[in-house]
Tab-separated table of C-alpha atoms and ligand atoms in Angstrom:
chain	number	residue	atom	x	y	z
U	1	UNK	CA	0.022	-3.529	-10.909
U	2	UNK	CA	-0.909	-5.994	-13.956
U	3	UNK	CA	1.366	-7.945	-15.234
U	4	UNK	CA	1.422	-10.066	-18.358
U	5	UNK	CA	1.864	-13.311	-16.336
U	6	UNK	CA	-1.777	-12.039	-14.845
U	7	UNK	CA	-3.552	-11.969	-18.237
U	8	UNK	CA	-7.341	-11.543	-17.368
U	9	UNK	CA	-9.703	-14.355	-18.398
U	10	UNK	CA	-9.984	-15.604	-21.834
U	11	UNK	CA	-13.567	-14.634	-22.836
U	12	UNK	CA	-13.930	-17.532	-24.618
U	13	UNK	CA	-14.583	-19.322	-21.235
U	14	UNK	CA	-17.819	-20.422	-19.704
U	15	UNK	CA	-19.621	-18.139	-16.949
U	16	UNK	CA	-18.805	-21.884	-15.371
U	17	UNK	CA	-15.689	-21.572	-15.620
U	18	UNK	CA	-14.406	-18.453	-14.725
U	19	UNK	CA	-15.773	-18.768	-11.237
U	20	UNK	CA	-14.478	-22.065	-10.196
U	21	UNK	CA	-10.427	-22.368	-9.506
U	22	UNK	CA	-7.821	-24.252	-11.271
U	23	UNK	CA	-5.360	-25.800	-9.904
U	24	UNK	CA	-2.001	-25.360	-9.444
U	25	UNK	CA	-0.432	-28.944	-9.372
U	26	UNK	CA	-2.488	-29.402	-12.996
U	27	UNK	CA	0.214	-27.377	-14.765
U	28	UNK	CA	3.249	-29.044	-15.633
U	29	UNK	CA	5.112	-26.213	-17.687
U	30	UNK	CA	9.032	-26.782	-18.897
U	31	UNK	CA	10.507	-23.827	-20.612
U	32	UNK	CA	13.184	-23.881	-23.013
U	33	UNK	CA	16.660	-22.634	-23.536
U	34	UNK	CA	14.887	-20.201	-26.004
U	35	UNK	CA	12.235	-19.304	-23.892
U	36	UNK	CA	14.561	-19.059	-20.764
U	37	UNK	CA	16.801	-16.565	-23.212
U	38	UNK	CA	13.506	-14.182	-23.433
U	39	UNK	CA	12.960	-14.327	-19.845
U	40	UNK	CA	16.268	-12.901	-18.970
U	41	UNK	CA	15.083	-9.167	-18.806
U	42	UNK	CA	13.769	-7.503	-15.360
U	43	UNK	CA	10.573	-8.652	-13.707
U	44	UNK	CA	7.523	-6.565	-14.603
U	45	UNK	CA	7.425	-5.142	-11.423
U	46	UNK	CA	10.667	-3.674	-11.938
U	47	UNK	CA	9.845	-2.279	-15.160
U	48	UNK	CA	9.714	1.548	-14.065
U	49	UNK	CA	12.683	1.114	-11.163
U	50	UNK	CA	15.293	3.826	-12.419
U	51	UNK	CA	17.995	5.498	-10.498
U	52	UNK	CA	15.707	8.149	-9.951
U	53	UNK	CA	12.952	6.565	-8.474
U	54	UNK	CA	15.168	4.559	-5.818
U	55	UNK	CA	14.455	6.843	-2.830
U	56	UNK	CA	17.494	6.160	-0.426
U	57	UNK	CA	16.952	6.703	3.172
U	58	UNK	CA	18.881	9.120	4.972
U	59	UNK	CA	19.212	7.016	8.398
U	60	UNK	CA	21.116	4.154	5.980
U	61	UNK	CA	24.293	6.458	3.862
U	62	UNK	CA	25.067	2.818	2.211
U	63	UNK	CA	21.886	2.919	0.450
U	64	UNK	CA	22.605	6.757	-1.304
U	65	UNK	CA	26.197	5.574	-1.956
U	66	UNK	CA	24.790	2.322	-3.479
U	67	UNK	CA	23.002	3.982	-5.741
U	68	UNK	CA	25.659	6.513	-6.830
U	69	UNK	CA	28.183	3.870	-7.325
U	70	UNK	CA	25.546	1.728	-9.798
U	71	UNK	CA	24.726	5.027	-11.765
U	72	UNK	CA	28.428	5.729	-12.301
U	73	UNK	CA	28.723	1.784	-13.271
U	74	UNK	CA	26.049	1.972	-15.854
U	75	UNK	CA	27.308	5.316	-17.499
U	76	UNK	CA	28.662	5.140	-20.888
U	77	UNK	CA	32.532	4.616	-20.762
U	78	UNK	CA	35.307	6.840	-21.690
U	79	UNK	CA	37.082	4.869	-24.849
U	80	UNK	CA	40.271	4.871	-23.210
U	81	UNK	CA	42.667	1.813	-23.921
U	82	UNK	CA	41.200	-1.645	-25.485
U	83	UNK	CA	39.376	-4.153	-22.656
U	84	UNK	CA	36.010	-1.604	-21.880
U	85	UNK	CA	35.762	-1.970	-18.675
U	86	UNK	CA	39.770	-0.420	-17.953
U	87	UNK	CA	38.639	3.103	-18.386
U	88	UNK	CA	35.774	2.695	-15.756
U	89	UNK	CA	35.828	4.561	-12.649
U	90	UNK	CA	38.207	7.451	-14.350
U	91	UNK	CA	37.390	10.961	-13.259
U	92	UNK	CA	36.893	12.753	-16.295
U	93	UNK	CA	38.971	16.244	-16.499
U	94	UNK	CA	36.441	18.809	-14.672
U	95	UNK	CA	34.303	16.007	-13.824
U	96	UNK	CA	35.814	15.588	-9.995
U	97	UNK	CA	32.395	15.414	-8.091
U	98	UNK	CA	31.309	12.719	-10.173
U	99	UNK	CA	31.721	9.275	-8.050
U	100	UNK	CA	34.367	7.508	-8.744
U	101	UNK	CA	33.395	3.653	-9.652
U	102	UNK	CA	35.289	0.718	-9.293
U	103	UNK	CA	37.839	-0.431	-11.517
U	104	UNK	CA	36.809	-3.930	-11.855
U	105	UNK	CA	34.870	-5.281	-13.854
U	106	UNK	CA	31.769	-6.657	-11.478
U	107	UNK	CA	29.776	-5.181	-8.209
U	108	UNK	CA	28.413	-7.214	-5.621
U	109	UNK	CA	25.489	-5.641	-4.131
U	110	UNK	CA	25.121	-7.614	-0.387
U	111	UNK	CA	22.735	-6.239	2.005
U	112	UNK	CA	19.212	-6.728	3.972
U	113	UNK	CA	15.379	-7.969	2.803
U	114	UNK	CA	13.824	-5.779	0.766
U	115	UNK	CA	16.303	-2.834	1.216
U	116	UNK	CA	15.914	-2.214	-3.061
U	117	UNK	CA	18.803	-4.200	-4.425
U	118	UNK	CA	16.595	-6.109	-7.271
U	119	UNK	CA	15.653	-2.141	-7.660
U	120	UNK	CA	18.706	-0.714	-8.137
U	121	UNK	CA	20.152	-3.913	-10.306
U	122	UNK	CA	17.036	-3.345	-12.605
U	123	UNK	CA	17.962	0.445	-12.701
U	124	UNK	CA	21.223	-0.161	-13.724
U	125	UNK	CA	20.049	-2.377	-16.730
U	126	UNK	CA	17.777	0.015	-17.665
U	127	UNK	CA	20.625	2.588	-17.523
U	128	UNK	CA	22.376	0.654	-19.811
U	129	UNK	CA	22.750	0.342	-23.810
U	130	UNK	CA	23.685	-2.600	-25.659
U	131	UNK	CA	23.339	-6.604	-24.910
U	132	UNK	CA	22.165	-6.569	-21.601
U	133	UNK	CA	20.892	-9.926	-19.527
U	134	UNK	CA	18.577	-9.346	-16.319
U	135	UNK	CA	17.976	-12.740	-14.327
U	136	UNK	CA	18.288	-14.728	-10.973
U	137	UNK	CA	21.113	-16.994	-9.933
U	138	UNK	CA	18.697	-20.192	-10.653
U	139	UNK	CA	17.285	-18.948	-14.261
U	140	UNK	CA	21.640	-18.463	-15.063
U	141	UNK	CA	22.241	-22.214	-13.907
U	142	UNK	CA	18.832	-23.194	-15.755
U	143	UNK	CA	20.154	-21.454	-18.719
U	144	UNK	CA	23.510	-23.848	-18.444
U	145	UNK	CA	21.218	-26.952	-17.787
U	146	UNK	CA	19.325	-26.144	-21.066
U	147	UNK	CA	21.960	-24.901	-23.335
U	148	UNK	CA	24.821	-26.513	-21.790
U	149	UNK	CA	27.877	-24.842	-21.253
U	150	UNK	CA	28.990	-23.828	-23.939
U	151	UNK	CA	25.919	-22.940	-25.636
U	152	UNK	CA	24.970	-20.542	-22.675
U	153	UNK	CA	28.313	-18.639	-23.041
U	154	UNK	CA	27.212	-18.352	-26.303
U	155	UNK	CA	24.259	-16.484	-25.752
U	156	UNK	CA	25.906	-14.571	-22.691
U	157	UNK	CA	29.361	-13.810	-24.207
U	158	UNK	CA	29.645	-9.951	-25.743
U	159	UNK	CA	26.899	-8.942	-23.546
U	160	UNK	CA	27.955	-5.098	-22.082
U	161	UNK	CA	25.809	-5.813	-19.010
U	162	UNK	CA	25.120	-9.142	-17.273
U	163	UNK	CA	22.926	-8.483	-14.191
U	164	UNK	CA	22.085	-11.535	-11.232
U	165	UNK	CA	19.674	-11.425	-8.826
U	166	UNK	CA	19.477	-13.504	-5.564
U	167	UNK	CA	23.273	-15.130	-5.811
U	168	UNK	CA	23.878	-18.076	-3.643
U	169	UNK	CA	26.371	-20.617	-3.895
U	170	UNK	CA	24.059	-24.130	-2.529
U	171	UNK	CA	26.300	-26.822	-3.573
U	172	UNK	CA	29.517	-27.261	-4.558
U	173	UNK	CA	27.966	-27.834	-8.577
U	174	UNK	CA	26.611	-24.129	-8.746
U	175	UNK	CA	29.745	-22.860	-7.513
U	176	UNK	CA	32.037	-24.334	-10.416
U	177	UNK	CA	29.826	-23.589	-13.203
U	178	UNK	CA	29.137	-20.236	-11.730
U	179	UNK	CA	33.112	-19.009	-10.991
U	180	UNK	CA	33.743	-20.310	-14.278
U	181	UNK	CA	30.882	-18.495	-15.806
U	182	UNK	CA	31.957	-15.246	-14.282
U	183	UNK	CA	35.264	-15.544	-15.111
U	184	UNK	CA	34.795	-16.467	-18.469
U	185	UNK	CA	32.141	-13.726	-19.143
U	186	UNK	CA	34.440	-10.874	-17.782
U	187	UNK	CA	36.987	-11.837	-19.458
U	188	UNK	CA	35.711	-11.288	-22.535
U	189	UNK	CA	34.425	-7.493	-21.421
U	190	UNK	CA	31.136	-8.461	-19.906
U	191	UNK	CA	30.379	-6.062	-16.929
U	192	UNK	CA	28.174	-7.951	-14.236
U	193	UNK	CA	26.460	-6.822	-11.028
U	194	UNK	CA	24.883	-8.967	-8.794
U	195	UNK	CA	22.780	-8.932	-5.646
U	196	UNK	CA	22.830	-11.524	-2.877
U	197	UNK	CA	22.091	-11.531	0.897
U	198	UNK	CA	25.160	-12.573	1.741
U	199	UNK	CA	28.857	-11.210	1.160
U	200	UNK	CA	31.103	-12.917	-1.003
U	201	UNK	CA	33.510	-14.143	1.308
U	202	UNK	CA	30.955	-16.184	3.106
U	203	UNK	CA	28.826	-17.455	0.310
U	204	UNK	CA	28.127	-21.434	1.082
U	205	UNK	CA	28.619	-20.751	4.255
U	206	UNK	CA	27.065	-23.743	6.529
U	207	UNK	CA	25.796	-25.387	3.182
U	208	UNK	CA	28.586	-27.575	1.947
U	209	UNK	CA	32.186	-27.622	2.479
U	210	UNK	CA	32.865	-24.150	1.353
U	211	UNK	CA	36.270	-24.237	2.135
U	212	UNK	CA	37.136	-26.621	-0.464
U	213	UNK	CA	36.066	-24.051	-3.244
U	214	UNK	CA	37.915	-20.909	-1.645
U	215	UNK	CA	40.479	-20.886	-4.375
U	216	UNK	CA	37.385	-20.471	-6.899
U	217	UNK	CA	34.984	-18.161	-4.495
U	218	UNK	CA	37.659	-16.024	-3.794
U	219	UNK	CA	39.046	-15.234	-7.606
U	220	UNK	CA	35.331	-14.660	-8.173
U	221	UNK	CA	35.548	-12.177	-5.472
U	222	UNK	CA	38.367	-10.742	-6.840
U	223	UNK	CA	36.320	-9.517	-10.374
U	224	UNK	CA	33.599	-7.669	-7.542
U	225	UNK	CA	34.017	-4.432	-5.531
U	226	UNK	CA	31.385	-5.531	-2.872
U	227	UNK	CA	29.171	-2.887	-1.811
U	228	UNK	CA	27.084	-3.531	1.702
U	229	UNK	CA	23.474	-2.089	1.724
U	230	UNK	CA	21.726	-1.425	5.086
U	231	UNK	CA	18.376	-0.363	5.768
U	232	UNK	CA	14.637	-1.435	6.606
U	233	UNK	CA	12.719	-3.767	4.590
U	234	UNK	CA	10.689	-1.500	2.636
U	235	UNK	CA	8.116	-4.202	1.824
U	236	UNK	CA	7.647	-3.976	5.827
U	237	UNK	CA	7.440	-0.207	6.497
U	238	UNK	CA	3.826	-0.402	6.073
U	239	UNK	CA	3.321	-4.338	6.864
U	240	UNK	CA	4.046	-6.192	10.529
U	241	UNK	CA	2.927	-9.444	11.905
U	242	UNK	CA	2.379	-12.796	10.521
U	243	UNK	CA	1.339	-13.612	6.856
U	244	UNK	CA	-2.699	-14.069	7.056
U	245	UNK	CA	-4.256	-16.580	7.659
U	246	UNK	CA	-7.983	-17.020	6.909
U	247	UNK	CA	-10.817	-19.014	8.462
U	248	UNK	CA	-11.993	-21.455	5.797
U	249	UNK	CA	-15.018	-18.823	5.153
U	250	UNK	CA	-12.746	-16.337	4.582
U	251	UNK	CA	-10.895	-17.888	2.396
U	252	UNK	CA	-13.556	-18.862	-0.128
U	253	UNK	CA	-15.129	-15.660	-0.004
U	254	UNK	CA	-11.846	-13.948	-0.880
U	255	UNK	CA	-11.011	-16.402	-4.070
U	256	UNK	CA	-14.324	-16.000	-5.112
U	257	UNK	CA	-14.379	-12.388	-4.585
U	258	UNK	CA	-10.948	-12.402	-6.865
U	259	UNK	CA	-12.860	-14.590	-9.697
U	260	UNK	CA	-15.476	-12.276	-9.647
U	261	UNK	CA	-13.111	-9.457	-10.205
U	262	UNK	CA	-11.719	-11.105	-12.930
U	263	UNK	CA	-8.721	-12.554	-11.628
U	264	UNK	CA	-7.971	-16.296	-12.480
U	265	UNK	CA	-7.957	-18.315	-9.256
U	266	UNK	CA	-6.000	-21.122	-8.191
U	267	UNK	CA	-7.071	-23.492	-5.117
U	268	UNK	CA	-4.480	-26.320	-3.865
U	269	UNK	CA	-3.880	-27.831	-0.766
U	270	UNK	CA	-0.886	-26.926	0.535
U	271	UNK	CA	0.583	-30.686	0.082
U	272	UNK	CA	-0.240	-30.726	-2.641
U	273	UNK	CA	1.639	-28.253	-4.095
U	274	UNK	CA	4.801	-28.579	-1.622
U	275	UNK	CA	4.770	-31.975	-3.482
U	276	UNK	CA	3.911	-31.032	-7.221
U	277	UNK	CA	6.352	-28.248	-6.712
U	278	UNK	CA	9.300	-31.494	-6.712
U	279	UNK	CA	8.187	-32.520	-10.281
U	280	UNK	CA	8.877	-29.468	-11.966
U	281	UNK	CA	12.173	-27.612	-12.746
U	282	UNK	CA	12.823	-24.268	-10.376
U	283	UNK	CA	13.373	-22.480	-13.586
U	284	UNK	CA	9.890	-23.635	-14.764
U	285	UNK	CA	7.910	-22.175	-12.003
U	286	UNK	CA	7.061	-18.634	-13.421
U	287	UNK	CA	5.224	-21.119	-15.848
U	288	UNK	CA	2.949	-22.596	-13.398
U	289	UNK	CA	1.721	-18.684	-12.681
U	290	UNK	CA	0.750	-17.577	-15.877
U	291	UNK	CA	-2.548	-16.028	-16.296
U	292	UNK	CA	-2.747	-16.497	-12.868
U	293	UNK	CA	-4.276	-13.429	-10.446
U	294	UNK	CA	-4.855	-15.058	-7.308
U	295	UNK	CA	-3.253	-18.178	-5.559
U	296	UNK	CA	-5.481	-19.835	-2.786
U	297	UNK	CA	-3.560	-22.507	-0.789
U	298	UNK	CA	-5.337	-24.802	2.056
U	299	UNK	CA	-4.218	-26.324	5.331
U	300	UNK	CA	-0.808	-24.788	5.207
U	301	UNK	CA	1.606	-26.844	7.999
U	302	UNK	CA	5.121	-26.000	9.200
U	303	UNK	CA	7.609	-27.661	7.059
U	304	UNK	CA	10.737	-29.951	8.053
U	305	UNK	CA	11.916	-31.157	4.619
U	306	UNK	CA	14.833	-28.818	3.524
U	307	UNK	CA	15.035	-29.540	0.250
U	308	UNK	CA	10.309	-28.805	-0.095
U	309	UNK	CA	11.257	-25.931	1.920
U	310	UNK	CA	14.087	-24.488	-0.756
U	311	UNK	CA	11.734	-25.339	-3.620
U	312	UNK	CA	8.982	-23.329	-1.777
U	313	UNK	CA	11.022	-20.322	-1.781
U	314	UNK	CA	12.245	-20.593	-5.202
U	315	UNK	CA	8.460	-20.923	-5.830
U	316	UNK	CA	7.253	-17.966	-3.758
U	317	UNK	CA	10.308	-15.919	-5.445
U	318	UNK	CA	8.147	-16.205	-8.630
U	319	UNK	CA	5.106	-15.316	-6.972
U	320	UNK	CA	6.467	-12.529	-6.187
U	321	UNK	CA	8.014	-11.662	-9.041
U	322	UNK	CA	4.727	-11.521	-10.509
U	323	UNK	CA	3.012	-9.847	-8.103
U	324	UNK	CA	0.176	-12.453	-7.346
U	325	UNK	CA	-1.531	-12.203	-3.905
U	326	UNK	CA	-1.789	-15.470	-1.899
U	327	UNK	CA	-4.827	-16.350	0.351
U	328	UNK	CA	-4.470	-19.318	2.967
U	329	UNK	CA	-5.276	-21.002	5.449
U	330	UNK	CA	-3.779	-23.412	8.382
U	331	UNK	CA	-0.863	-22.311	9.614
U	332	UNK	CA	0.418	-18.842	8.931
U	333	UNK	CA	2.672	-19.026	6.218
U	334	UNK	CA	5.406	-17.263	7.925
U	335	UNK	CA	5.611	-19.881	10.145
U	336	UNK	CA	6.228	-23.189	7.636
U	337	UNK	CA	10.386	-23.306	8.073
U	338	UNK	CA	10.150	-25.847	11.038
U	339	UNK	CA	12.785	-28.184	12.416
U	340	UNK	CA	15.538	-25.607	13.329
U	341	UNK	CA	15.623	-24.554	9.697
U	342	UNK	CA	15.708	-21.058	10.520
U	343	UNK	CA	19.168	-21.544	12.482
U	344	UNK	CA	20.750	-23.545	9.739
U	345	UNK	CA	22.790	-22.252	6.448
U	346	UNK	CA	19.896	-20.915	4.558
U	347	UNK	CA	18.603	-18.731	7.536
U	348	UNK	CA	18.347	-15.770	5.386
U	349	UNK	CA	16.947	-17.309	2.205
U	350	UNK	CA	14.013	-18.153	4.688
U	351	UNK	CA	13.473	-14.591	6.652
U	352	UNK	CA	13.748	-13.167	3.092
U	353	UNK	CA	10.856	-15.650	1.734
U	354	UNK	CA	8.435	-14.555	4.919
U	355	UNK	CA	9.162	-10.976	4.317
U	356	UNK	CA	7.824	-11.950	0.592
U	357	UNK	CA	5.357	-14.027	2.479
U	358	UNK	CA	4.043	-11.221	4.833
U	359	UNK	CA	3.726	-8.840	1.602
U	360	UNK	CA	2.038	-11.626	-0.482
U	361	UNK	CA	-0.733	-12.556	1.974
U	362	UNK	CA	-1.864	-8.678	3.221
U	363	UNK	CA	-4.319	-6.750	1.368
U	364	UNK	CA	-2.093	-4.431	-0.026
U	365	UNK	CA	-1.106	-6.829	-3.164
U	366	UNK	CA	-4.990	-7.287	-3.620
U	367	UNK	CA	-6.040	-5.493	-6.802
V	1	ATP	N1	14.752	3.066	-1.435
V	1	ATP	C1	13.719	2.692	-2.204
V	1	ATP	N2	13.083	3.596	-2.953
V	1	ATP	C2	12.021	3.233	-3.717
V	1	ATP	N3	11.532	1.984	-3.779
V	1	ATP	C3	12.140	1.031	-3.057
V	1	ATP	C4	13.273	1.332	-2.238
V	1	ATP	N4	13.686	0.189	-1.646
V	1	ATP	C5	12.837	-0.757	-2.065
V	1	ATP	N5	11.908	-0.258	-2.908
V	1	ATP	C6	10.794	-0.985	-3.500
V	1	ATP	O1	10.390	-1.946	-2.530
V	1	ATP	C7	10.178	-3.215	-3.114
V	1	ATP	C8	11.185	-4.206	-2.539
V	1	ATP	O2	12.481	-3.842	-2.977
V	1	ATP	P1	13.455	-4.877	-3.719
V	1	ATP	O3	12.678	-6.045	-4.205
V	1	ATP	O4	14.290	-4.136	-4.686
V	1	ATP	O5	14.321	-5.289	-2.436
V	1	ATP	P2	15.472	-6.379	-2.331
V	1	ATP	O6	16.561	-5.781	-1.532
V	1	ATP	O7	15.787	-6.896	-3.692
V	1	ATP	O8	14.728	-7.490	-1.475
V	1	ATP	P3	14.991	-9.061	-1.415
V	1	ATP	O9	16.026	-9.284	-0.372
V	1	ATP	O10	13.666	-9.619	-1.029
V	1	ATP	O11	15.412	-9.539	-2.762
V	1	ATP	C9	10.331	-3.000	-4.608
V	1	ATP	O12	9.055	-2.760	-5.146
V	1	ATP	C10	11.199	-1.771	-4.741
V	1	ATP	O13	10.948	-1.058	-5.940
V	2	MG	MG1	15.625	-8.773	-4.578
């Protein structure tokens, strides 16, 4: 899998230089509104992920019905009435096997790790013509921070399809400007579908004082048919244990072993980077990966700082994203969310992040 964010080396470098690492915390990208704009399409990895090719498991009926629901979602509509989205859902005379859809104008895709709903989102943008956005809660809220309000609507507004990935409500900031967003969006005939691991009604839960924003959490709701996915993490059916950890041998051998492949390396200590990753926007962090095909980090420890721990997930979502195998070594990386952090509000954020982990650090994301 080669990405663009995994460019190989520019020939115009030395022998010298493509065998010894950069580093990560010598990058200090910032993107801009513009450039954030032209991100908002479907991670490379996602680029083939169609309907078709989303193979539900029989044990799990949520995940077939899932899928059926999105299909019928993304399907042209019947012109019927003014307001698009009011004809959705319609059985079309003849047509009574098709799924029926929901006749709002948002689904809410809530389920498991790595049970396929970035998949199916990306299959349902691909499914769809017209204006179509494809991006995570924090590049929609990095979008705002760039743009401002207004000038985000007007980017968003007219769009047929507005898909988010990973939706969380952390503070009570995200969840004004995103209710507002949402509402303002569908009501001028944007569709939107998101994914999040956790249901509407209890997003914030055990962050901030939730309750205070039910009035605004639950009209969002209200724009969603929420659909629960079940299942197995497929990035695990083949992968159990620990992310790896290597013995400082190892772990040279394998970076240069990637350089000599071709692959641009990166070597940082661990603290490093859990405290370069606090200088740079969330939104940025796809920049500090580009060109990159390997990321070596040393000494990893276990982690008690929330707020390094939340921008080490945001960081690793990238990472991800893109594909790039990480070699380490210290603690096993599954292991960093310390200090009861794995019994607090963001409890899922972090088993999703080791699953990611556990997929990053085996050999089958080497290339
Ligand atoms: N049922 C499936 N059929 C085919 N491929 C799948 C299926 N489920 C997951 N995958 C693939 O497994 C990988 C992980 O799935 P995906 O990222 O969509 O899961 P997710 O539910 O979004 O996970 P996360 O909670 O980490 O965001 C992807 O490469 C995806 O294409
Ligand atoms: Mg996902």
């Amino acid at each position: 899998m080669l990405l663009p964010g995994n460019a190989k080396l520019d020939p115009m470098s030395t022998p010298d230089q493509q065998h010894s690492s950069a580093h990560l915390v010598d990058r200090h990208p910032r993107i801009t509104g513009t450039e954030l704009v032209a991100t908002l399409v479907p991670p490379p990895q996602f680029d083939h992920a169609t309907f078709d090719s989303y193979r539900p498991d029989p044990d799990y009926p949520s995940q077939a019905e899932a899928r059926d629901l999105l299909r019928a979602f993304a399907e042209p509509e019947p012109q019927i009435g003014r307001g698009g989205f009011l004809g959705f859902g319609r059985k079309k005379r003849g047509d009574e096997s098709r799924p029926s859809g929901p006749a709002k104008p948002g689904v809410y895709l809530d389920g498991g790790f790595g049970v396929g709903k970035t998949h199916l989102l990306a299959a349902t943008w691909h499914a769809t013509a017209g204006r179509k956005y494809f991006g995570t809660f924090i590049q929609y809220t990095a979008l705002v921070g760039a743009l401002g309000y207004d000038g985000a609507v007007g980017v968003l507004q007219g769009a047929r399809l507005i898909c988010i990935d990973e939706f969380e409500l952390d503070d009570p900031g995200d969840t004004m400007l995103m209710t507002r967003l949402i509402k303002d969006l569908t009501a001028t005939g944007s569709r939107i579908v998101a994914t999040s691991n956790t249901p509407p009604n209890a997003l914030g839960e055990g962050r901030f004082a939730a309750a205070d924003f039910m009035r605004e959490i639950q009209a969002m709701s209200d724009r969603f048919v929420a659909v629960r996915i079940d299942g197995v993490d497929y990035r695990q059916r083949d992968i159990t244990g620990d992310a790896v950890a290597l013995s400082e041998d190892a772990y040279r051998f394998a970076l240069a072993d990637a350089s000599t492949a071709g692959e641009r390396t990166t070597d940082d200590s661990f603290e490093d980077l859990v405290a370069h990753l606090a200088t740079v926007h969330p939104s940025s962090y796809a920049g500090l990966l580009d060109g990159v095909g390997c990321i070596g980090l040393r000494d990893v420890y276990e982690l008690t700082d929330q707020s390094a721990a939340l921008r080490f997930v945001a960081f690793i979502d990238r990472v991800y994203d893109a594909q790039i195998p990480i070699r380490a070594t210290g603690l096993p990386l599954t292991s960093i969310f310390g200090g009861g952090m794995l019994d607090g509000g963001y409890r899922k954020k972090y088993l999703r992040c080791m699953s990611r982990l556990n997929a990053l650090t085996s050999s089958e994301i080497e290339r």
